[in-house]
């Protein structure tokens, strides 16, 4: 109900003091090795302009720096279970899971999928930003499929891709799949890292992996509409054989594969 975030938890007594009843509610889950500020400014900007939604930032900073394999195997499901309980508790102020959107990136894109799976797929929507490929959809230590983001985790699952073949998943995981610059590594924005370190260096891979987060956060400016092209392939898109479809980061629910190209400077779109 204000432009400031207030600390709370699922055993809080009166959500009506914090959130508007019976409103769509968006929960932003920061990434592994990231902090609660990752989505905070964009969420506050959106909250000031779009007053008919509630916005929350999920903070698990103390757990965000554990080793990746430990986070995947033990910590992620604990957070997902807590988050599922939080979503269920919102029913006390007439916010059912169907009115809730969860946003996660990298590992936490799968974490919010786990949350949706625990809620029986009743979540309204999930937005996954470049879901991690290693351990989930590629590699020898692959996770059980129930831990991987998929279209059954919510009524609508939108997934963005920017580092396919490196840190990002090469497998389409959503009802709507948005490929930024083809979803391919290296992203044009990361050319400075590519020239110095090459394409296989971890810094270059991370640049491509996190670039999609910057593009998504640009769309948290209500004045920016995301324009993407629905196309059967990136090859068709580059050849100009598909017409442009306007869509937005939350409201565009047409299923299929969408492609967009960005500039290398903010706001990228």
C-alpha positions as CSV (number, residue, x, y, z in Angstrom):
1,X,0.0,0.0,0.0
2,X,3.0,2.3,-0.2
3,X,6.2,2.6,-2.2
4,X,8.2,1.0,0.6
5,X,8.7,-2.7,1.2
6,X,7.8,-4.0,4.7
7,X,9.2,-7.1,6.2
8,X,6.7,-9.8,6.8
9,X,6.4,-13.6,6.8
10,X,3.7,-16.3,6.3
11,X,2.7,-16.3,10.0
12,X,2.0,-12.6,9.9
13,X,-1.3,-11.8,11.6
14,X,-2.9,-9.2,9.3
15,X,-2.0,-9.1,5.7
16,X,-4.8,-6.5,5.1
17,X,-2.5,-3.9,6.8
18,X,0.0,-4.5,4.0
19,X,-1.7,-5.7,0.9
20,X,-4.9,-4.8,-1.0
21,X,-7.6,-7.5,-0.8
22,X,-8.6,-9.5,-3.8
23,X,-5.8,-8.1,-6.0
24,X,-3.4,-9.7,-8.4
25,X,-0.1,-10.2,-6.5
26,X,3.4,-10.5,-7.9
27,X,6.2,-12.0,-6.0
28,X,9.8,-11.4,-7.3
29,X,12.3,-14.1,-6.2
30,X,15.9,-13.0,-6.6
31,X,18.5,-15.3,-8.0
32,X,21.3,-17.5,-6.6
33,X,24.2,-15.2,-5.5
34,X,21.9,-12.2,-5.9
35,X,20.1,-10.1,-3.2
36,X,16.7,-8.7,-2.4
37,X,17.5,-5.5,-4.3
38,X,17.7,-7.3,-7.7
39,X,14.1,-6.6,-8.5
40,X,13.3,-4.0,-5.9
41,X,13.6,-0.8,-7.8
42,X,11.7,-2.1,-10.8
43,X,8.9,-3.5,-8.6
44,X,8.5,-0.2,-6.8
45,X,8.4,1.7,-10.0
46,X,5.6,-0.6,-11.2
47,X,3.8,-0.3,-7.9
48,X,3.7,3.4,-8.1
49,X,2.2,3.3,-11.7
50,X,-0.1,0.3,-11.4
51,X,-2.0,0.6,-8.2
52,X,-4.3,-2.4,-8.7
53,X,-1.7,-5.0,-7.9
54,X,0.3,-6.0,-4.9
55,X,4.1,-6.4,-5.2
56,X,6.4,-8.4,-2.9
57,X,10.1,-9.1,-3.0
58,X,11.1,-12.5,-1.6
59,X,14.4,-12.2,0.4
60,X,16.5,-15.3,1.0
61,X,19.9,-13.6,1.0
62,X,21.4,-15.7,3.9
63,X,20.8,-18.8,1.8
64,X,21.8,-17.3,-1.6
65,X,25.5,-17.8,-1.3
66,X,25.7,-21.5,-0.5
67,X,27.4,-23.8,-3.1
68,X,25.3,-24.3,-6.2
69,X,24.8,-28.1,-5.9
70,X,23.9,-27.7,-2.2
71,X,21.4,-25.0,-3.1
72,X,19.8,-27.1,-5.8
73,X,19.6,-30.3,-3.8
74,X,18.6,-29.0,-0.4
75,X,17.9,-25.3,-0.1
76,X,15.8,-24.7,-3.2
77,X,13.0,-27.0,-2.1
78,X,12.9,-25.5,1.4
79,X,12.4,-22.0,0.0
80,X,9.8,-23.3,-2.4
81,X,7.9,-25.0,0.4
82,X,8.0,-21.8,2.5
83,X,6.9,-19.8,-0.5
84,X,4.0,-22.1,-1.2
85,X,2.8,-21.6,2.4
86,X,3.1,-17.9,2.0
87,X,0.9,-18.0,-1.1
88,X,-1.6,-20.2,0.6
89,X,-1.8,-17.8,3.5
90,X,-2.8,-14.9,1.2
91,X,-6.2,-16.6,1.0
92,X,-7.0,-14.9,4.3
93,X,-7.4,-11.6,2.4
94,X,-9.1,-13.1,-0.6
95,X,-6.0,-13.6,-2.8
96,X,-6.1,-17.2,-4.1
97,X,-3.1,-18.8,-5.8
98,X,-4.8,-18.1,-9.2
99,X,-4.2,-14.4,-8.6
100,X,-0.5,-14.8,-7.9
101,X,2.4,-14.5,-10.2
102,X,5.9,-15.7,-9.3
103,X,9.0,-14.4,-11.0
104,X,12.4,-16.2,-10.8
105,X,15.7,-16.3,-12.7
106,X,18.3,-19.0,-13.3
107,X,18.0,-21.5,-10.5
108,X,15.1,-19.7,-8.9
109,X,13.1,-20.0,-12.2
110,X,13.0,-23.7,-11.3
111,X,12.4,-22.8,-7.6
112,X,9.2,-21.0,-8.5
113,X,8.3,-23.9,-10.6
114,X,8.7,-26.1,-7.6
115,X,6.4,-23.8,-5.7
116,X,3.8,-24.1,-8.4
117,X,4.1,-27.8,-8.4
118,X,3.5,-27.9,-4.6
119,X,0.4,-25.8,-5.1
120,X,-0.9,-28.3,-7.6
121,X,-0.4,-26.0,-10.7
122,X,-3.0,-23.5,-9.4
123,X,-0.7,-20.5,-9.5
124,X,-2.0,-17.9,-11.9
125,X,1.4,-17.5,-13.7
126,X,5.1,-18.0,-13.5
127,X,7.7,-15.9,-15.3
128,X,11.1,-17.8,-15.6
129,X,14.1,-15.8,-16.7
130,X,16.8,-18.0,-18.4
131,X,16.2,-21.1,-16.3
132,X,19.4,-22.9,-15.5
133,X,20.2,-25.7,-17.9
134,X,23.0,-27.6,-16.0
135,X,21.5,-30.0,-13.4
136,X,18.0,-29.5,-14.7
137,X,17.7,-30.1,-18.4
138,X,21.3,-30.9,-19.5
139,X,24.3,-32.6,-18.0
140,X,25.1,-35.8,-16.1
141,X,23.7,-34.7,-12.7
142,X,20.2,-33.9,-14.1
143,X,17.4,-33.3,-11.6
144,X,14.2,-35.2,-11.3
145,X,11.7,-33.7,-13.8
146,X,9.4,-32.6,-10.9
147,X,12.0,-30.1,-9.8
148,X,12.3,-28.6,-13.3
149,X,10.1,-25.7,-14.4
150,X,7.4,-26.9,-16.8
151,X,4.0,-25.7,-18.1
152,X,2.1,-27.7,-15.5
153,X,3.5,-25.6,-12.7
154,X,1.0,-22.7,-13.3
155,X,-2.0,-21.8,-15.4
156,X,0.4,-19.8,-17.6
157,X,4.2,-20.2,-17.7
158,X,6.2,-17.6,-19.6
159,X,9.9,-18.3,-20.0
160,X,12.7,-16.0,-21.3
161,X,16.0,-17.3,-22.8
162,X,19.4,-15.7,-23.3
163,X,22.2,-18.2,-22.8
164,X,21.0,-21.4,-24.5
165,X,23.8,-24.0,-24.7
166,X,25.8,-22.5,-21.8
167,X,24.1,-21.6,-18.5
168,X,20.5,-21.5,-19.9
169,X,18.2,-24.4,-20.7
170,X,18.0,-25.4,-24.3
171,X,14.6,-27.0,-23.7
172,X,11.4,-24.9,-24.1
173,X,9.8,-24.9,-20.7
174,X,6.8,-22.6,-21.0
175,X,3.5,-22.1,-22.7
176,X,5.1,-18.9,-24.0
177,X,8.8,-18.9,-24.8
178,X,10.6,-15.6,-25.4
179,X,14.0,-15.8,-27.1
180,X,16.1,-12.6,-26.6
181,X,18.4,-12.3,-29.6
182,X,17.5,-15.9,-30.4
183,X,18.2,-16.9,-26.8
184,X,21.7,-17.6,-27.8
185,X,25.1,-17.1,-26.2
186,X,26.9,-14.8,-26.5
187,X,24.5,-11.9,-26.3
188,X,25.5,-8.9,-28.4
189,X,25.5,-6.8,-25.2
190,X,28.4,-9.0,-24.0
191,X,30.8,-8.3,-26.8
192,X,33.3,-6.6,-24.5
193,X,33.6,-9.8,-22.5
194,X,33.7,-11.9,-25.6
195,X,36.6,-9.9,-27.1
196,X,38.7,-10.1,-23.9
197,X,37.8,-13.6,-22.5
198,X,36.3,-15.5,-25.3
199,X,32.9,-17.2,-25.5
200,X,33.5,-20.1,-23.1
201,X,34.7,-18.0,-20.2
202,X,32.3,-18.0,-17.2
203,X,32.2,-14.2,-17.0
204,X,31.0,-14.1,-20.6
205,X,28.5,-16.8,-19.9
206,X,27.2,-15.0,-16.9
207,X,26.9,-11.8,-18.9
208,X,24.5,-13.5,-21.4
209,X,22.7,-15.3,-18.6
210,X,21.9,-12.1,-16.6
211,X,21.3,-10.0,-19.7
212,X,17.7,-11.3,-19.9
213,X,17.1,-10.1,-16.4
214,X,18.1,-6.5,-17.4
215,X,15.8,-6.7,-20.4
216,X,12.9,-8.0,-18.3
217,X,13.5,-5.3,-15.6
218,X,13.3,-2.7,-18.4
219,X,9.7,-3.9,-19.1
220,X,8.9,-3.1,-15.4
221,X,8.6,0.5,-16.7
222,X,4.9,0.7,-17.4
223,X,5.6,3.0,-20.4
224,X,7.5,0.2,-22.2
225,X,5.6,-2.5,-24.1
226,X,7.5,-5.5,-25.2
227,X,7.2,-6.2,-28.9
228,X,8.1,-9.7,-29.9
229,X,7.5,-11.8,-33.1
230,X,5.8,-15.1,-33.0
231,X,7.8,-17.4,-35.2
232,X,8.4,-21.1,-35.7
233,X,12.2,-20.6,-35.5
234,X,14.9,-17.9,-35.1
235,X,15.9,-18.6,-38.8
236,X,12.4,-17.6,-39.9
237,X,12.5,-14.6,-37.6
238,X,15.8,-13.3,-39.1
239,X,14.5,-13.8,-42.6
240,X,11.5,-11.6,-41.8
241,X,9.0,-14.3,-42.5
242,X,6.8,-13.8,-39.4
243,X,4.6,-10.8,-38.5
244,X,5.2,-8.8,-35.3
245,X,2.9,-9.6,-32.4
246,X,2.8,-7.1,-29.5
247,X,2.9,-8.7,-26.1
248,X,3.8,-7.6,-22.6
249,X,5.8,-9.1,-19.7
250,X,2.6,-10.1,-17.8
251,X,-0.4,-9.6,-19.9
252,X,0.5,-11.3,-23.2
253,X,-0.7,-14.8,-22.8
254,X,-0.7,-16.2,-26.3
255,X,1.2,-19.5,-26.4
256,X,4.1,-20.2,-28.7
257,X,7.7,-19.1,-29.4
258,X,8.4,-15.4,-29.6
259,X,11.6,-13.7,-30.8
260,X,13.0,-10.2,-30.2
261,X,16.2,-8.4,-30.9
262,X,17.6,-5.8,-28.5
263,X,20.0,-2.9,-28.6
264,X,23.1,-2.9,-26.4
265,X,22.1,0.1,-24.4
266,X,19.4,0.6,-21.8
267,X,16.4,0.2,-22.0
268,X,17.5,-2.4,-24.7
269,X,13.9,-2.6,-26.2
